[in-house]
Coordinates of C-alpha atoms in Angstrom, one line a residue:
X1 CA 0.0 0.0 0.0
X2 CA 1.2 3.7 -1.0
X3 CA 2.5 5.2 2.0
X4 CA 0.4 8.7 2.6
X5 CA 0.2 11.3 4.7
X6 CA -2.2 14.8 5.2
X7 CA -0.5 17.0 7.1
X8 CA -1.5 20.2 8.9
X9 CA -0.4 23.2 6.5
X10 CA 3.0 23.8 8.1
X11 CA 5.5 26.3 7.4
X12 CA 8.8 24.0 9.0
X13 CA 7.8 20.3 9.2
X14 CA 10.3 18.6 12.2
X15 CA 12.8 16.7 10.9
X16 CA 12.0 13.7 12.5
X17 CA 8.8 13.6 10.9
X18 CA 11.2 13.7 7.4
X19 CA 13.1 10.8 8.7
X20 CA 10.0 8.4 9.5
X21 CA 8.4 9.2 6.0
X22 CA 9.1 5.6 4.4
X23 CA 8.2 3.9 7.5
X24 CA 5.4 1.5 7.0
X25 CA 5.1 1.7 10.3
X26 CA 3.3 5.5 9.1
X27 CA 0.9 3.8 6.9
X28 CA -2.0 6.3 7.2
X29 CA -4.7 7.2 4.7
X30 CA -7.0 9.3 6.4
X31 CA -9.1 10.5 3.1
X32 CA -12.4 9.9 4.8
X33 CA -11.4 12.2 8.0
X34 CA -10.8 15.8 8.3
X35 CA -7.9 17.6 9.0
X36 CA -6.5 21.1 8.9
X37 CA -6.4 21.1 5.4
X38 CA -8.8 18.6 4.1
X39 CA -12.5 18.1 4.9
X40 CA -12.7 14.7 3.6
X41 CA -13.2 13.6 0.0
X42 CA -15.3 14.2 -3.4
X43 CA -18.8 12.3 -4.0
X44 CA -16.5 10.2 -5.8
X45 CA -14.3 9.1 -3.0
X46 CA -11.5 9.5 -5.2
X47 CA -9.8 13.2 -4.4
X48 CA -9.7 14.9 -1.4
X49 CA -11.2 18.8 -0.7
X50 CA -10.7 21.5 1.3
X51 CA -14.3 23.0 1.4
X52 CA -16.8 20.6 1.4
X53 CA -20.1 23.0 0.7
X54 CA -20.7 26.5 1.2
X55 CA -21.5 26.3 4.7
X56 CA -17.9 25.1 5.6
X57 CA -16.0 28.1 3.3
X58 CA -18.6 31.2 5.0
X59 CA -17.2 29.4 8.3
X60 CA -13.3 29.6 7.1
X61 CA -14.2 33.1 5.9
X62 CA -15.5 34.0 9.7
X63 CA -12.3 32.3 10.7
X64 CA -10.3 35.0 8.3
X65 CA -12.1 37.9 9.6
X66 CA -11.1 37.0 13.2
X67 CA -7.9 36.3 12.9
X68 CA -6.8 40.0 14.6
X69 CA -9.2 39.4 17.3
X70 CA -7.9 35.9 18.0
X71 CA -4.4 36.6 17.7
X72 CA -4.3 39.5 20.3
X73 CA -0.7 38.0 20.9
X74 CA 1.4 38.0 17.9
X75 CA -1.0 40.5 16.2
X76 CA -0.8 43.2 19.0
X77 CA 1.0 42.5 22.3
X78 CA 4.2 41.4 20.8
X79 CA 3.7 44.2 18.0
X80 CA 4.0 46.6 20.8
X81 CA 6.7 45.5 22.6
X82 CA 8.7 46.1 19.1
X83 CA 7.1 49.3 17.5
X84 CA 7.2 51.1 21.3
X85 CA 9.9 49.3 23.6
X86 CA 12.1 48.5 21.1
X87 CA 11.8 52.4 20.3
X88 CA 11.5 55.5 22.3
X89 CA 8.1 55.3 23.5
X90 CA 8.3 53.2 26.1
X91 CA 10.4 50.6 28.6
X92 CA 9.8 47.0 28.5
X93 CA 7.2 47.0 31.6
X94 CA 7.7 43.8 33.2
X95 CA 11.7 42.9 32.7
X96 CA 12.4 39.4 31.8
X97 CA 14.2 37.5 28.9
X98 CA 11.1 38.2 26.6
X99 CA 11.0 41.9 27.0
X100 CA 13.8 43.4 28.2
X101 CA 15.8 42.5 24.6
X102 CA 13.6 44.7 23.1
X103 CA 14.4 47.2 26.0
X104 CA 18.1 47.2 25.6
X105 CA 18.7 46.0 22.1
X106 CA 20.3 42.5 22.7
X107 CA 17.2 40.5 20.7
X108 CA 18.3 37.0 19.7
X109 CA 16.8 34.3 17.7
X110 CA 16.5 32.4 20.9
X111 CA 13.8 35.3 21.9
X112 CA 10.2 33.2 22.1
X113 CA 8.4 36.3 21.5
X114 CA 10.2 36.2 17.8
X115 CA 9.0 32.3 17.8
X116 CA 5.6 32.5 18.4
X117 CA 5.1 35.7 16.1
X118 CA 6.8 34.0 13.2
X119 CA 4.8 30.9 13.8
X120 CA 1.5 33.0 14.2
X121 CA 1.9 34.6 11.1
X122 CA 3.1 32.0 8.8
X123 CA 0.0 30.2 10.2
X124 CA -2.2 33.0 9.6
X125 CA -1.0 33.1 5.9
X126 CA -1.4 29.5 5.4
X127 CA -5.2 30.4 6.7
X128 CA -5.5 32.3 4.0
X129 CA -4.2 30.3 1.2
X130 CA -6.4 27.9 1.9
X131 CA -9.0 30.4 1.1
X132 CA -7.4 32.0 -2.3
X133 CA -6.3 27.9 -3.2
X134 CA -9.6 26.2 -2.6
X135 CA -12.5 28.5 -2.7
X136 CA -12.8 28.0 -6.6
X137 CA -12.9 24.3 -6.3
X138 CA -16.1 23.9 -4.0
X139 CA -18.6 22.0 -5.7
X140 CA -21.7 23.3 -4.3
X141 CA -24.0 25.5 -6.5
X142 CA -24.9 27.5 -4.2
X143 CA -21.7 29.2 -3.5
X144 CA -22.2 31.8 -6.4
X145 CA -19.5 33.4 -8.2
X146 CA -20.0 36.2 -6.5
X147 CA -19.1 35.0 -3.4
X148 CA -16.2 33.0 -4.7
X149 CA -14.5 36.4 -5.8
X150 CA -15.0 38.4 -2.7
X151 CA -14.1 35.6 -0.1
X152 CA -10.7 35.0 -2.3
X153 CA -10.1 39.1 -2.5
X154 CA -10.6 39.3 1.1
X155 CA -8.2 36.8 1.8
X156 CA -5.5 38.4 -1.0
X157 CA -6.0 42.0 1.5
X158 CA -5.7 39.9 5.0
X159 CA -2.2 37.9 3.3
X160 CA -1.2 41.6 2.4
X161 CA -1.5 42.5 5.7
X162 CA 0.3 39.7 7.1
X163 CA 3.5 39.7 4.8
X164 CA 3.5 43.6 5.4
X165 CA 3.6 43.2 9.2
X166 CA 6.5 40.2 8.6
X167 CA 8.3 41.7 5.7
X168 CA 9.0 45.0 7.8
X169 CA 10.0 42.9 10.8
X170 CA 12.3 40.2 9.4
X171 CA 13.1 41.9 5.9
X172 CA 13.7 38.3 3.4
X173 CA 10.7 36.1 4.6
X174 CA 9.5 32.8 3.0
X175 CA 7.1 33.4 0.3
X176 CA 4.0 31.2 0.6
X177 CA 0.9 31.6 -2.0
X178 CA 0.6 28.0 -2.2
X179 CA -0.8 25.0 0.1
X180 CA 1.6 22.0 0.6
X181 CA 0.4 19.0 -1.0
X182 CA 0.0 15.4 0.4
X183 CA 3.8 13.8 1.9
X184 CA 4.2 10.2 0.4
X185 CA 7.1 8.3 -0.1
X186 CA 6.3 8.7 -4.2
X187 CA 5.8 12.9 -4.0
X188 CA 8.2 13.7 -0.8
X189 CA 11.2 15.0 -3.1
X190 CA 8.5 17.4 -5.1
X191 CA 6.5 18.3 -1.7
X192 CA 9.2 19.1 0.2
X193 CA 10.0 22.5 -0.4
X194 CA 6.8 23.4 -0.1
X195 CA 7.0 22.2 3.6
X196 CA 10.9 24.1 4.0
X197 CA 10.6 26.8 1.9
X198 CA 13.8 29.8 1.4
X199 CA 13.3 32.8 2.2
X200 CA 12.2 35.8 -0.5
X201 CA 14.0 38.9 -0.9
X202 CA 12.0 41.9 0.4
X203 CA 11.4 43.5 -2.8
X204 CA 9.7 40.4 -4.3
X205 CA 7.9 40.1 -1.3
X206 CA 6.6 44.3 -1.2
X207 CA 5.9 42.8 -4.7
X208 CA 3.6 40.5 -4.2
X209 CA 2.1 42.5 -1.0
X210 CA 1.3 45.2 -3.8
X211 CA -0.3 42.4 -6.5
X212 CA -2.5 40.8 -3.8
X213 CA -4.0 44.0 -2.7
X214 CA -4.6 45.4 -6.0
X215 CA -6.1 42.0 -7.0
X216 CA -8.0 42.3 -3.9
X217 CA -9.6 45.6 -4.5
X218 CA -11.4 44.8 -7.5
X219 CA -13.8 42.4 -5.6
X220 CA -13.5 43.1 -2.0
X221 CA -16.9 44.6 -0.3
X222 CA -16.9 48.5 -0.2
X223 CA -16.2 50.3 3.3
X224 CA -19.6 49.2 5.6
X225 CA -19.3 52.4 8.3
X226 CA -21.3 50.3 10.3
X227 CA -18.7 47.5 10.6
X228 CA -15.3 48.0 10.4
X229 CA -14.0 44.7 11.5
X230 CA -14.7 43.7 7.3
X231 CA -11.7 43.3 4.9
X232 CA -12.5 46.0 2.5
X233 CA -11.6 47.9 -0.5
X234 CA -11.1 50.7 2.1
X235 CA -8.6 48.7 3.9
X236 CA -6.3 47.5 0.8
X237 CA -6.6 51.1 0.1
X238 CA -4.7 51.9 3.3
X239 CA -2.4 49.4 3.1
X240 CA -1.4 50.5 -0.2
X241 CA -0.7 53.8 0.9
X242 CA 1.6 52.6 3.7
X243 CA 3.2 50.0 1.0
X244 CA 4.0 53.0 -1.0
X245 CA 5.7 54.9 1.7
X246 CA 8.4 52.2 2.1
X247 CA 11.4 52.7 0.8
X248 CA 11.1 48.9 -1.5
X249 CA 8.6 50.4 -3.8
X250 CA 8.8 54.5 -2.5
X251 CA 6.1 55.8 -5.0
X252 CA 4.9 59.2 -3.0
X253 CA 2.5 60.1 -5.7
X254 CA 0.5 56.9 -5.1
X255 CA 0.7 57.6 -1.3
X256 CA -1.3 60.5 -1.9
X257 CA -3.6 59.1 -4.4
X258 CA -4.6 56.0 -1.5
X259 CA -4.6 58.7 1.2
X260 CA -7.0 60.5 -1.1
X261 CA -9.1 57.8 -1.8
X262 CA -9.8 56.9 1.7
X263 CA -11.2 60.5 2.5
X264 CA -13.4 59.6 -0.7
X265 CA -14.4 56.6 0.9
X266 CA -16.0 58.3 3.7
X267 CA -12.9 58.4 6.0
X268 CA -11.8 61.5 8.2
X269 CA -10.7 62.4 11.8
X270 CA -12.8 62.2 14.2
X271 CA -13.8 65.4 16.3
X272 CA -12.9 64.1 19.7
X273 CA -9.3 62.1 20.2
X274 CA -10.7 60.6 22.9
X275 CA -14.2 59.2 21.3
X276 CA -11.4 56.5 20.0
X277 CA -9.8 55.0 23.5
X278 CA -12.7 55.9 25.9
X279 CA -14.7 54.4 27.8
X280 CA -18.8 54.0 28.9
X281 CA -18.4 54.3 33.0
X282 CA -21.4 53.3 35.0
X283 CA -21.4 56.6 36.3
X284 CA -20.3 58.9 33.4
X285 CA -19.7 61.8 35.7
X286 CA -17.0 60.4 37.9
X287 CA -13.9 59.1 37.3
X288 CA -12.8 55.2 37.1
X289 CA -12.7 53.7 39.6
X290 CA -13.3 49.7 41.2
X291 CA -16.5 50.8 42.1
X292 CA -17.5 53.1 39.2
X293 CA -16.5 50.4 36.1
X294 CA -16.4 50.6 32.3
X295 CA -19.8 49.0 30.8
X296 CA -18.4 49.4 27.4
X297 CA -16.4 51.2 25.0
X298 CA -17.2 54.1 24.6
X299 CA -17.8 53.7 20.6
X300 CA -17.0 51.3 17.9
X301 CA -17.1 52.0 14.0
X302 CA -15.9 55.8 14.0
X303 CA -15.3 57.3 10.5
X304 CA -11.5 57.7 11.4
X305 CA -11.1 53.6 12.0
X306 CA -10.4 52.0 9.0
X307 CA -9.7 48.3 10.0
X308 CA -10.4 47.1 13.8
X309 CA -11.3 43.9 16.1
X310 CA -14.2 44.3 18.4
X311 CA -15.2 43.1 22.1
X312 CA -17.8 43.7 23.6
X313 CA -19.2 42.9 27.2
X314 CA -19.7 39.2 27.3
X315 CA -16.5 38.6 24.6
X316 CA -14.3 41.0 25.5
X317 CA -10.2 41.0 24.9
X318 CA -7.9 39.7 27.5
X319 CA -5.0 41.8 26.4
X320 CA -5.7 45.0 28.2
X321 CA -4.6 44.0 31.5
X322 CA -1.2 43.1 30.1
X323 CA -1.0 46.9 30.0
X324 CA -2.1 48.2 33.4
X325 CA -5.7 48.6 35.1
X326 CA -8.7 47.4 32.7
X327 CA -11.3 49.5 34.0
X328 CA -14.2 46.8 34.0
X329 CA -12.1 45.6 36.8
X330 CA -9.7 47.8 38.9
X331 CA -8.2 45.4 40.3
X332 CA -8.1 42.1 37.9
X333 CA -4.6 41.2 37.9
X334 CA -3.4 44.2 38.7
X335 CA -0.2 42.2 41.2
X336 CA 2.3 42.2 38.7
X337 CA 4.6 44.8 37.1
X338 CA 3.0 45.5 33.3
X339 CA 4.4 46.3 29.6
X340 CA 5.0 48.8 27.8
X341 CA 5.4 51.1 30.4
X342 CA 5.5 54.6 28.8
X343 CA 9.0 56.2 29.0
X344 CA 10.2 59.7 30.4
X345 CA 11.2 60.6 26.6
X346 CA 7.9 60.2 25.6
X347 CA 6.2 61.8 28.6
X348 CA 8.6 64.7 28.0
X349 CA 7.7 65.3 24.4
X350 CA 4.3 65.2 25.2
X351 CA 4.3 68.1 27.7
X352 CA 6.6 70.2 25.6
X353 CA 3.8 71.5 24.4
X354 CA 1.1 72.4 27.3
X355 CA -2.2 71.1 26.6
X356 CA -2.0 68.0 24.4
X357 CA -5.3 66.5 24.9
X358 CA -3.7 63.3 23.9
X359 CA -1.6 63.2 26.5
X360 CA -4.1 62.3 28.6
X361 CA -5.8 59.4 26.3
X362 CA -2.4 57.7 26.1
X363 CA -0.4 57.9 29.2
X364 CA -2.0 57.2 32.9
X365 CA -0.9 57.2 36.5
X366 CA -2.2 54.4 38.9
X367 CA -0.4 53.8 42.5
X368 CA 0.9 50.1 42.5
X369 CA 2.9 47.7 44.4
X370 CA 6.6 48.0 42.1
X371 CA 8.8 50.6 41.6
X372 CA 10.4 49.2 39.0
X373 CA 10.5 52.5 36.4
X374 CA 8.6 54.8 38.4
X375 CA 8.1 55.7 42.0
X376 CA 5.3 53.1 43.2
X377 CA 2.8 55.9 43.9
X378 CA 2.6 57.8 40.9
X379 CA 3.4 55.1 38.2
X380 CA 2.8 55.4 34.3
X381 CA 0.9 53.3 32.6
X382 CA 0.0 52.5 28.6
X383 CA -3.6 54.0 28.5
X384 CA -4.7 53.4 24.7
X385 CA -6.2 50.2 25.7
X386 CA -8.0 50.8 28.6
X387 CA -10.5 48.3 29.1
X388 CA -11.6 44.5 28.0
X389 CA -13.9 46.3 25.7
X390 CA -12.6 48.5 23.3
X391 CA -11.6 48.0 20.1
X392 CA -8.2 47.8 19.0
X393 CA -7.6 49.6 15.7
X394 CA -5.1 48.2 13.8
X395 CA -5.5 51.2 10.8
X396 CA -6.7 54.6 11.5
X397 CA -7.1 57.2 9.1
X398 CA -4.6 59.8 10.8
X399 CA -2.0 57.2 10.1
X400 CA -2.7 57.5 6.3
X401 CA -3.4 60.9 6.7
X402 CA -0.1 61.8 8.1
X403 CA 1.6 59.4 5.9
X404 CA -0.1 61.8 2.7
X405 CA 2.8 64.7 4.8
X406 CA 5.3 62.3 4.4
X407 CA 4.8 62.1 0.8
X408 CA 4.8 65.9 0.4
X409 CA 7.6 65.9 2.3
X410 CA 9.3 64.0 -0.3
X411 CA 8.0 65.8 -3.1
X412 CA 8.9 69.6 -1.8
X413 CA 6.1 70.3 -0.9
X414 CA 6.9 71.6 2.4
X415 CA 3.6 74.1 3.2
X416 CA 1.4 71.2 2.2
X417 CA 2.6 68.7 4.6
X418 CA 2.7 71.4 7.5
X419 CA -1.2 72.3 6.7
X420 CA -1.9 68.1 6.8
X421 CA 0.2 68.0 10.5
X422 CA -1.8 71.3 11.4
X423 CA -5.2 69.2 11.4
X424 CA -4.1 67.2 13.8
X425 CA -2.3 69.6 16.1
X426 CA -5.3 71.2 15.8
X427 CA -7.8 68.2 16.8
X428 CA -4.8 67.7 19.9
X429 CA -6.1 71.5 20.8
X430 CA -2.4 72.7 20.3
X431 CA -1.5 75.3 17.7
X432 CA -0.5 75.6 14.1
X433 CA 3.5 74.5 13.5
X434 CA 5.9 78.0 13.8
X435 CA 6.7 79.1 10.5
X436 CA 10.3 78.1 11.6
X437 CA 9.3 74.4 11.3
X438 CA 8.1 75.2 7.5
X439 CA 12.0 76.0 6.3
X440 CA 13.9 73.4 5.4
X441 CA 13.0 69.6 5.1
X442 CA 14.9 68.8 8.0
X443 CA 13.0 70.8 10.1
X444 CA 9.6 70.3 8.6
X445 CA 10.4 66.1 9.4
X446 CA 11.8 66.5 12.4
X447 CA 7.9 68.5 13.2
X448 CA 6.5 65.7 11.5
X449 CA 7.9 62.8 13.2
X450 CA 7.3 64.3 16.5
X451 CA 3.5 64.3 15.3
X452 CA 3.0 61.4 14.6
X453 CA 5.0 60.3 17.9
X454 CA 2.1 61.6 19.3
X455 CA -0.8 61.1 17.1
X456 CA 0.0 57.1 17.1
X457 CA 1.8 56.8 20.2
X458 CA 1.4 53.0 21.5
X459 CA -0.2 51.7 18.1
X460 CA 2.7 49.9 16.7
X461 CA 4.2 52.5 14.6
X462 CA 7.1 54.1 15.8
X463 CA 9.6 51.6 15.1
X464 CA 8.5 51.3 11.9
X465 CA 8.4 55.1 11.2
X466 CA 12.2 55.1 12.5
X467 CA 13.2 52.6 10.2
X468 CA 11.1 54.0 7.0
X469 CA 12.8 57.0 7.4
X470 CA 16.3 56.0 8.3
X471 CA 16.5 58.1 11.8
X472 CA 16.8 54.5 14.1
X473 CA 20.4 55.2 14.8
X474 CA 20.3 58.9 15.4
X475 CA 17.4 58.6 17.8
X476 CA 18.0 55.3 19.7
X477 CA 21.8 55.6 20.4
X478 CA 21.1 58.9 22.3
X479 CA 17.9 58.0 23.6
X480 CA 19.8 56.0 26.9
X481 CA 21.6 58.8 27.5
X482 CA 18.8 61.6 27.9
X483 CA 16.3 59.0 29.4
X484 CA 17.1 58.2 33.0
X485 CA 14.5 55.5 33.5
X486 CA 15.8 53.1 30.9
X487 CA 18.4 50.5 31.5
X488 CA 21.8 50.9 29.6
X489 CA 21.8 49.8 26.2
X490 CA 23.5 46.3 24.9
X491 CA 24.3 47.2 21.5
X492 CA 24.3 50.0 19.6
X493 CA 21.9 50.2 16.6
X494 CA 23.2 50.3 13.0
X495 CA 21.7 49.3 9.5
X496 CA 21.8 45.7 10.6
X497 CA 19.3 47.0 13.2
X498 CA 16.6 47.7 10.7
X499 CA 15.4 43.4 10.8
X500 CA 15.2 41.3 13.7
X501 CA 16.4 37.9 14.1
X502 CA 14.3 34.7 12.2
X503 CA 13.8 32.7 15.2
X504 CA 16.7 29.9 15.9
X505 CA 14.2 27.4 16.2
X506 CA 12.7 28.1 12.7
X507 CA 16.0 27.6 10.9
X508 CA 16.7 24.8 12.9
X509 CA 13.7 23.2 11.5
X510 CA 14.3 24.2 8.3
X511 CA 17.7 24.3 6.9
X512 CA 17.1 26.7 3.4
X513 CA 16.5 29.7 5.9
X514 CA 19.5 31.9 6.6
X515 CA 19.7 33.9 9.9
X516 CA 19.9 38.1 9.5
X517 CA 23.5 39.3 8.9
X518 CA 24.3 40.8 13.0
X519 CA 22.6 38.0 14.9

């Protein structure tokens, strides 16, 4: 009998599965079972399939649309701990070997934050392949074309938005549009690469990020401002405008044009910065408090959210009290020291300025029982996700918005991007930029980084921002010298900095991936 196997879709298969593949002893022909790929076999009997009716693709697709709200982990936490504590914005929180790498610049491919993100993502994109692979081959009639095309465009947007997340962390990432066929002892030497793939230099990657959302938007659902938790044409729109804005495929007219389109979608900022973080308390006229709770968030859906995941009372995150207080519950784990604590750096930026309403929204003091950054009686504390029931945005239209001044900047246009950075000055109840900030390009970025320090503090962008723009190792090598609260610095950063390291146990699995030159 042919040996046969169906494996989960698996990005590094362990080499001592390899070894035991012409084993009899792994005779195993599970074509009438189901599996992570496979939900059994044709009316035939005679070839297996991944959706068996319509009923089990409208479930993968609710799977797809989940996957931020599930993933709270690799999608958020972990995305924080790099973008803010690996930056300026904040210290690591709660010092250990996870977090304080990030802290102190000494990450290693040992880290099992960089495990579990790498495996959460390549699982996530093998989610969505199944989708884009299969969805075409369901036999059931009354899965209509229709359908076929938007479930498959929705998933091109969501792999997008995966590879972008991985390609900016990790640089040259295995490539996957495919899903690994069946292992047998006949087809192991053509399956196997699909099961240990190489990597993919970054461009090619950017490159396929840019096909899959353009692909994407020609039958992804339009913007619903009544649910923002869809994969829309509104949401390859901004990813395409943050594509564009990296230096792989820099193309600042086409920044513009996406920024544009969104506010044509319906997009804008919202009037109140804090009708995006805040809260529903029992009593709305006192402040938080174990006794006066949050019953909700305070709303969901806002015209400046572009792509979010919900919670709601009765499903609500478990994230937030990684962070400090969740203000459904004062108290709920609120023993141990938290992350992403904000940093003095940060603090200080935001009160150069007296009366930054987002001050406020971002950054709060509780009492507690460490001292670990702070005196134990006035200690900061990440604020952005504030209870078990907000949403957590993942894009906002102020990103895109400032990202359209980033553009101008690069095309001259100096008086442009200073009127875009005014808006949201503006919104912050701060005044318009000096005309001094208008004069040069240097001085009109340096304004404009600072902004959007603010605007987007603790949302996963500053890293990123530091990188795009080549300022990591002018601001973080003096950073530990004008921040007293943060510990001293392992390395310094340089251009090797700009990645992070492919997780040892990854390329141990999986001998055609090559660790990042300076780890």
């Amino acid at each position: 009998m042919k040996t046969k196997y169906i494996l989960p879709i698996l990005i590094a298969l362990p080499i001592w599965i390899v070894t035991l593949l012409p084993s009899c002893s792994l005779d195993y022909d599970p074509l009438d079972t189901y599996s992570d790929v496979t939900e059994g076999v044709d009316d035939e009997g005679t070839a297996t399939v991944a959706f068996k009716d319509k009923a089990a693709v409208t479930s993968h697709r609710q799977t797809l649309l989940e996957l931020f709200k599930n993933g709270q982990e690799h999608w958020y936490l972990d995305m924080l701990l790099l973008a803010e504590s690996h930056a300026d914005n904040a210290y690591a929180g709660s010092p250990n070997s996870e977090t304080t790498p990030f802290e102190v610049n000494s990450i290693e491919g040992s880290n099992t934050n960089m495990r579990r993100d790498w495996n959460g993502h390549m699982g996530n994109i093998a989610q969505a392949n199944k989708m884009i692979v299969f969805v075409d081959s369901v036999s059931d009639p009354t899965l209509t074309e229709a359908e076929r095309r938007q479930f498959k465009a929705e998933a091109k947007i969501l792999r997008a938005m995966i590879y972008f997340d991985m390609v900016r962390i990790w640089g040259n990432v295995p490539l996957v549009t495919s899903v690994a066929g069946d292992i047998t002892s006949e087809t192991v030497e053509e399956v196997y690469p699909a099961y240990f793939p190489p990597q993919t230099d970054a461009l090619t990657i950017y490159q396929q990020i840019e096909e899959d959302l353009l692909e994407g938007l020609q039958y992804a659902p339009d913007n619903d401002p009544r649910n923002k938790t869809q994969l829309s044409k509104s949401v390859a729109h901004a990813l395409l405008a943050k594509v564009y804005a990296e230096k792989p495929l820099r193309d600042y007219d086409k920044v513009i044009q996406y920024a544009d389109q969104l506010a044509a979608d319906g997009f804008g900022l919202v009037d109140e910065f804090g009708d995006l973080f805040g809260v529903t308390l029992s009593d709305p006229s006192a402040p938080p408090s174990q006794t006066n709770k949050a019953i909700d968030a305070k709303a969901r859906n806002l015209k400046e959210s572009i792509y979010e995941a919900q919670f709601f009372p009765g499903n609500a995150s478990w994230v937030t009290w990684m962070f400090g207080r969740p203000l459904e519950d004062w108290t709920f784990y609120f023993t141990w020291a938290k992350w992403i604590t904000p940093s003095r750096d940060l603090i200080r930026t935001f009160t150069s300025e007296p009366g930054d309403k987002r001050y406020e929204e971002s950054v709060v003091f509780y009492e507690c029982d460490w001292s670990i950054y702070y005196p134990a009686n006035h200690y900061a504390f990440m604020y952005k996700t504030r209870s078990a029931y907000n949403s957590i945005i993942k894009l906002r239209y102020a990103d895109i918005l400032l990202l359209k001044a980033e553009a101008l900047i690069g095309k001259g246009d100096l008086n442009g991007a200073a009127q875009i950075i005014n808006q949201t000055r503006r919104r912050a109840g701060l005044h318009d930029l000096p005309a001094s900030a208008k004069t040069s390009k240097e001085s009109i970025t340096n304004a404009y980084l600072k902004e959007r320090r603010l605007e987007l503090a603790f949302e996963g962008q500053r890293w990123f921002d530091l990188v795009r723009l080549d300022k990591v190792e002018e601001v973080m090598n003096t950073v530990f010298d004008k921040d007293e609260g943060r510990p001293p610095m392992a390395m310094p950063y340089t251009s090797l900095s700009y990645v992070l390291p492919i997780p040892q146990d990854v390329i141990d699995q999986n001998p055609n991936l090559v660790q990042n030159p300076g780890y």
